[in-house]
Every structure is written in C-alpha cells, then in structure tokens.
Short mmCIF file of C-alpha atoms and ligand atoms in Angstrom, two decimals:
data_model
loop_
_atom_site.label_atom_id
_atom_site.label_comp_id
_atom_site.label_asym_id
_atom_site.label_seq_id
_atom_site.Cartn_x
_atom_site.Cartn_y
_atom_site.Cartn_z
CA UNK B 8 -78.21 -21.52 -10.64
CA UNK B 9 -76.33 -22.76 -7.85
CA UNK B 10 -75.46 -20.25 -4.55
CA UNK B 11 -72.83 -20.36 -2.46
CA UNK B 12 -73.45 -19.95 1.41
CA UNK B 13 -71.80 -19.03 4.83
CA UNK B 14 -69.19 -21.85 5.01
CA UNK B 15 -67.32 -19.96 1.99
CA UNK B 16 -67.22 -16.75 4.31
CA UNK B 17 -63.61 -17.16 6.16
CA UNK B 18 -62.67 -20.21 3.83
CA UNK B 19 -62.64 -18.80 0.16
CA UNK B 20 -60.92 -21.97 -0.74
CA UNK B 21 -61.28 -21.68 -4.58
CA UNK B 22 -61.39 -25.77 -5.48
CA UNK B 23 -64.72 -24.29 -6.62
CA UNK B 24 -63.65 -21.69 -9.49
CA UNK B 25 -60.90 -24.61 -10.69
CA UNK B 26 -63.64 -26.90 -11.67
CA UNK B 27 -66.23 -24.81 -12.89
CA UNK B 28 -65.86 -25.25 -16.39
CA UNK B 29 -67.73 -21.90 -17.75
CA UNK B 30 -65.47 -19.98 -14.72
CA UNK B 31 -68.82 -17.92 -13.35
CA UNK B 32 -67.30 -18.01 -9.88
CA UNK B 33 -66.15 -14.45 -8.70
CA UNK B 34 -64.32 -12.83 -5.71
CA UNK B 35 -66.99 -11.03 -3.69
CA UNK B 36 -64.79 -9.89 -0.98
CA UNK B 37 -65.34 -11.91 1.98
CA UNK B 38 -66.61 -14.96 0.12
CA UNK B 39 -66.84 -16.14 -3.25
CA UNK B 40 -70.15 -15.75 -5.09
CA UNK B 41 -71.84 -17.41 -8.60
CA UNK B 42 -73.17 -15.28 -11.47
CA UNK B 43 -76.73 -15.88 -11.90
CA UNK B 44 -77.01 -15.93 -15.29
CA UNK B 45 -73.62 -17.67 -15.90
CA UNK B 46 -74.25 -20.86 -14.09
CA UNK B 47 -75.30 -23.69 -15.90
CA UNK B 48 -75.91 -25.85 -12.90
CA UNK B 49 -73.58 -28.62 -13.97
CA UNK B 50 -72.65 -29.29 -10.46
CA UNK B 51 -69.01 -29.96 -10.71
CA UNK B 52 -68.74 -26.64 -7.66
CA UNK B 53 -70.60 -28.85 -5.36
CA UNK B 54 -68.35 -31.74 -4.16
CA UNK B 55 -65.07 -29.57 -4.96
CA UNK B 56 -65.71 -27.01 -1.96
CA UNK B 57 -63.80 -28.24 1.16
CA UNK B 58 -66.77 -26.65 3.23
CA UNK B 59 -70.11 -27.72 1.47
CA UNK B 60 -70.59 -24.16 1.12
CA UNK B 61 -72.65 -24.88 -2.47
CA UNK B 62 -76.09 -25.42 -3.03
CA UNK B 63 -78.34 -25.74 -6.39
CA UNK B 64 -80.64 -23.07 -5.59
CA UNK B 65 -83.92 -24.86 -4.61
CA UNK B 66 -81.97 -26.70 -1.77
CA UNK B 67 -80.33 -24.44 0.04
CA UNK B 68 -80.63 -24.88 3.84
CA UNK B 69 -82.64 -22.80 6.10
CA UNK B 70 -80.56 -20.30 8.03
CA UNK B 71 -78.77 -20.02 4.59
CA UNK B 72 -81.93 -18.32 2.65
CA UNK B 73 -80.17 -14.73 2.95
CA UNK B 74 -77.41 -15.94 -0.12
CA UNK B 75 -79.61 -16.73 -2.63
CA UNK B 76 -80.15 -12.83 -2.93
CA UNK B 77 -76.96 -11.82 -2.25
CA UNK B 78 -75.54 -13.91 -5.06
CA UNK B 79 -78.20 -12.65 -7.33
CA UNK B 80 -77.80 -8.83 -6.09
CA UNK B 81 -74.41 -8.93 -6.12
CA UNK B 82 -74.43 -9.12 -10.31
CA UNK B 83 -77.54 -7.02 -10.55
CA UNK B 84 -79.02 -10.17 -11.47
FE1 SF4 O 120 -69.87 -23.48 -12.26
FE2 SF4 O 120 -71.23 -25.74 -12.57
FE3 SF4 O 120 -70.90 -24.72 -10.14
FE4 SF4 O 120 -72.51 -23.50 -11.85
S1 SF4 O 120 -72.82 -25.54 -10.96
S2 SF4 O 120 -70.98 -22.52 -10.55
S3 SF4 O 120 -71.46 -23.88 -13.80
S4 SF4 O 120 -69.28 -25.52 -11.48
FE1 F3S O 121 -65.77 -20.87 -1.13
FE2 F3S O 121 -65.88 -23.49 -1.17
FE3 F3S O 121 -65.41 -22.14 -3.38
S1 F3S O 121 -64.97 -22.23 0.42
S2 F3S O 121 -64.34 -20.34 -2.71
S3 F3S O 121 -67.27 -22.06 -2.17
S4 F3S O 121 -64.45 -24.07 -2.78
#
C-alpha cells in the first residue's frame, strides 16, 4: 500500500484522490488517508500531491513512521 504522511495535514490538496484510479483515498479529517486493502500501489498518488506527502509503504521517511499505522488503523485494517 502506499501511506500518506504529515505534509497532507494542513494541505488536503486532493490532486491525489483525482488520479487514483480505484478512488481508495478518503477524508480522514485533518488529512487525507489510503485504504489498506484498496491500494494497488500503482503510484499515480505519488507525483500528483503538491506536498510529497505520499510514500509506498517500505519508504516512508523516518519521523514519518507514526502514518503507516494510522492509515492502517484508521480502516480497521
Ligand atoms: Fe490510489 Fe495508486 Fe495511490 Fe494506491 S498508489 S492510493 S491505488 S493512486
Ligand atoms: Fe493530501 Fe497531497 Fe492528497 S496534500 S490530499 S496527499 S494531494
């Protein structure tokens, strides 16, 4: 899956849920956030966020550890 980090919080541009093309990007309140088990790490979120607030998974940046279980958590997933 991919995970989207900090940057998003404050930004919630939304390029992100226009180009995903199976629309697993949701509204999480203060940020956006991608369903788990809806993702199929195409990567089409990445380049489209303003901020570089997305990540596949394994490389997320240290500091930025803390999203990978609040996307998960946040879909029970
Ligand atoms: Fe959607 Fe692809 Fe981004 Fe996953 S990697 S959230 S499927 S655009
Ligand atoms: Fe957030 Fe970037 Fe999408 S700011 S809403 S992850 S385009």
């Amino acid at each position: 899956t991919h995970i989207i980090t900090s940057p998003c919080i404050g930004t919630k541009d939304q390029a992100c849920t226009e180009v995903c093309p199976v629309e697993c990007i949701y509204d999480a309140g203060e940020m956006y956030l991608i369903h788990p088990d809806e993702c199929i790490d195409c990567g089409a979120c990445v380049p489209a966020c303003p901020v570089s607030a997305i990540f596949p998974e394994e490389d997320v940046p240290a500091g930025e550890e803390s999203f990978i279980a609040r996307n998960h958590e946040f879909f029970g997933a």
